[in-house]
mmCIF file of C-alpha atoms in Angstrom:
data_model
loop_
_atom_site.group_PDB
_atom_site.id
_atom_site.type_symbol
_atom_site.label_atom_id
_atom_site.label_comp_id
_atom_site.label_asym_id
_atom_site.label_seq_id
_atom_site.Cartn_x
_atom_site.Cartn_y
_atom_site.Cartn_z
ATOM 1 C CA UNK F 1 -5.601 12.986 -19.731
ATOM 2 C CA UNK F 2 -7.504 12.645 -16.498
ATOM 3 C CA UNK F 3 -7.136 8.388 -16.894
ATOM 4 C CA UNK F 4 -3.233 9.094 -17.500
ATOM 5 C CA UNK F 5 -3.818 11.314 -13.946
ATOM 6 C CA UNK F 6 -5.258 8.613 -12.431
ATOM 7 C CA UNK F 7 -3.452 5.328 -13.326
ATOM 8 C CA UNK F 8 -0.439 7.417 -12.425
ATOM 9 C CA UNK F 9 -1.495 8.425 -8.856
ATOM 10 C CA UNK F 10 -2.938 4.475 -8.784
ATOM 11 C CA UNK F 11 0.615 3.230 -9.344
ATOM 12 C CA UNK F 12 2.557 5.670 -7.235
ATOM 13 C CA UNK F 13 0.461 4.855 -4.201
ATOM 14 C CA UNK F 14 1.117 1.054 -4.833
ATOM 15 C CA UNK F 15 4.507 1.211 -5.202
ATOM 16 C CA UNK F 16 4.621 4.142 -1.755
ATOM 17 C CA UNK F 17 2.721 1.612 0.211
ATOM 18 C CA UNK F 18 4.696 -1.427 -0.690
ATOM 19 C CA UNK F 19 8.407 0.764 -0.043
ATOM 20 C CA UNK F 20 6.790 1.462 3.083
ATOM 21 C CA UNK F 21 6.098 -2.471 3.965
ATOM 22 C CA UNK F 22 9.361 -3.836 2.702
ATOM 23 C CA UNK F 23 11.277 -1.233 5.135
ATOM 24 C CA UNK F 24 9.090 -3.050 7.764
ATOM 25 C CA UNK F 25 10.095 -6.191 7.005
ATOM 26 C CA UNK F 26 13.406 -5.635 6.719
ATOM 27 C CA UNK F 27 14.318 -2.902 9.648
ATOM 28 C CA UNK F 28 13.036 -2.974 13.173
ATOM 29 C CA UNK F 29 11.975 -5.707 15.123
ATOM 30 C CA UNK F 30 8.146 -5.943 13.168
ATOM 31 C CA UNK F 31 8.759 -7.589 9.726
ATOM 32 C CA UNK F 32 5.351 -9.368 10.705
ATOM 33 C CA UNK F 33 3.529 -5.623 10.549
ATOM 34 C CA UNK F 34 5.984 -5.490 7.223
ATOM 35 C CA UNK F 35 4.419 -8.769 5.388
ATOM 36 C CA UNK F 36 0.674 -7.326 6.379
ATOM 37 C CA UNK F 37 1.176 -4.068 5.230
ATOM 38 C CA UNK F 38 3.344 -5.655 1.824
ATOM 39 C CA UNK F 39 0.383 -8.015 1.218
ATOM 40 C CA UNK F 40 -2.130 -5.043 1.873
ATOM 41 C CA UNK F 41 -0.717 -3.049 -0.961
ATOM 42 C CA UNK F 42 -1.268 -5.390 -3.498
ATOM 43 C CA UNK F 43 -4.607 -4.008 -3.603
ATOM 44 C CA UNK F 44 -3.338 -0.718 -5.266
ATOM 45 C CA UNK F 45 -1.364 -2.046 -8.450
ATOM 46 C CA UNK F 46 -3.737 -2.005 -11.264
ATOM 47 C CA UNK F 47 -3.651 -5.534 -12.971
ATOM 48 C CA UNK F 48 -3.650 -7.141 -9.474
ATOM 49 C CA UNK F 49 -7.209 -5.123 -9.261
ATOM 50 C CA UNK F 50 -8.301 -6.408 -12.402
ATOM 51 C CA UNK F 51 -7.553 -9.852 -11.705
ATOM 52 C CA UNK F 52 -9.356 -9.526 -8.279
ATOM 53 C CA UNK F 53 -12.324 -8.146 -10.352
ATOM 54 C CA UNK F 54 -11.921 -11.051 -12.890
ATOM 55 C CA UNK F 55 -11.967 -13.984 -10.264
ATOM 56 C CA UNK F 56 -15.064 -12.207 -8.265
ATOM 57 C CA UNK F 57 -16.928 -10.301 -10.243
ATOM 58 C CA UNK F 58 -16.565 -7.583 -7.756
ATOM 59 C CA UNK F 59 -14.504 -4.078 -7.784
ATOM 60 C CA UNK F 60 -12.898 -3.140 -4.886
ATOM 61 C CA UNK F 61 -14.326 0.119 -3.848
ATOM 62 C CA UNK F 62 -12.426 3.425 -4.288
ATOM 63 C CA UNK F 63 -13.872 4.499 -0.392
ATOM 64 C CA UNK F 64 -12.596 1.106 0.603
ATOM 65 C CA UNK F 65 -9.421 2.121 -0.744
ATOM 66 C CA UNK F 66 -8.921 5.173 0.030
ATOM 67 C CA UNK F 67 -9.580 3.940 3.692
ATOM 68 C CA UNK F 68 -7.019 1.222 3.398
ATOM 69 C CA UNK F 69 -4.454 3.918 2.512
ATOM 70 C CA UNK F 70 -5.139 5.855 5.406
ATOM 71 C CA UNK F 71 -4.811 2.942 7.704
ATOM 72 C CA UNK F 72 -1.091 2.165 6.143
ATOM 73 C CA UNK F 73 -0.227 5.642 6.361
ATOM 74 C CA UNK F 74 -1.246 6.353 9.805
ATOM 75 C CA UNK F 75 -0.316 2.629 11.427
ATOM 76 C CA UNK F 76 3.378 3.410 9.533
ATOM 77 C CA UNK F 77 4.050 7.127 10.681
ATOM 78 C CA UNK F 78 2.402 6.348 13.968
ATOM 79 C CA UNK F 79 2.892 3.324 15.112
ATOM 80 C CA UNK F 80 4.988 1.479 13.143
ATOM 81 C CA UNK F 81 7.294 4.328 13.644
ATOM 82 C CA UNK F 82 8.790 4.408 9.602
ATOM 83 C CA UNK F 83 10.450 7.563 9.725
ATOM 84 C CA UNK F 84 13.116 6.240 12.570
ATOM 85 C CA UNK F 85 13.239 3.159 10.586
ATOM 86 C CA UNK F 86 14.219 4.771 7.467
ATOM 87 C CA UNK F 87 16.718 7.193 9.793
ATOM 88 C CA UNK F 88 18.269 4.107 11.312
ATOM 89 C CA UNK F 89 18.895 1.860 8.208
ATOM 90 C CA UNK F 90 20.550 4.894 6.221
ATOM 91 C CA UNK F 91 22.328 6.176 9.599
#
C-alpha cells in the first residue's frame, strides 16, 4: 500500500512539474526558463529514474530531489511568476 502511496505521489509530482514547465515555454516571454524547468522534471518520472540508475550505477537521492522540487516550485510561483501566466493564457 505504502509503494502504491509512493509511486503515486512520484508520478503526480512529475507530471505537476512538467505542466508547470510547458506553461513556461509556451506563455510569457521565458520559454528558455520553460525548457530548463521541462528538462529538470524528467528526474521525477519513475522509468526515466531507473534508466538513470541503469546507465550510472547511481540513484538519484530522495534529499536531492526533494530539493530540486523546491527550487521549481519556488523559481515558478516566485519568479517565474506561473500563476499570472496561467491567468493570462486562460483570460
Amino acid at each position: 500500500m505504502k509503494q502504491g502511496i509512493a509511486l503515486f505521489l512520484k508520478w503526480l509530482f512529475a507530471v505537476l512539474f512538467s505542466a508547470i514547465g510547458l506553461v513556461n515555454c509556451f506563455v510569457g516571454n521565458d520559454p528558455e526558463f520553460g525548457i530548463f524547468i521541462l528538462l529538470s522534471s524528467l528526474f521525477f518520472y519513475p522509468p526515466l529514474r531507473l534508466v538513470f540508475q541503469q546507465k550510472t550505477g547511481r540513484k538519484i537521492p530522495t534529499l536531492v530531489l526533494i530539493l530540486l522540487g523546491l527550487f521549481i516550485v519556488w523559481s515558478s510561483l516566485g519568479v517565474g511568476e506561473l500563476l499570472e501566466k496561467i491567468n493570462m493564457s486562460l483570460g
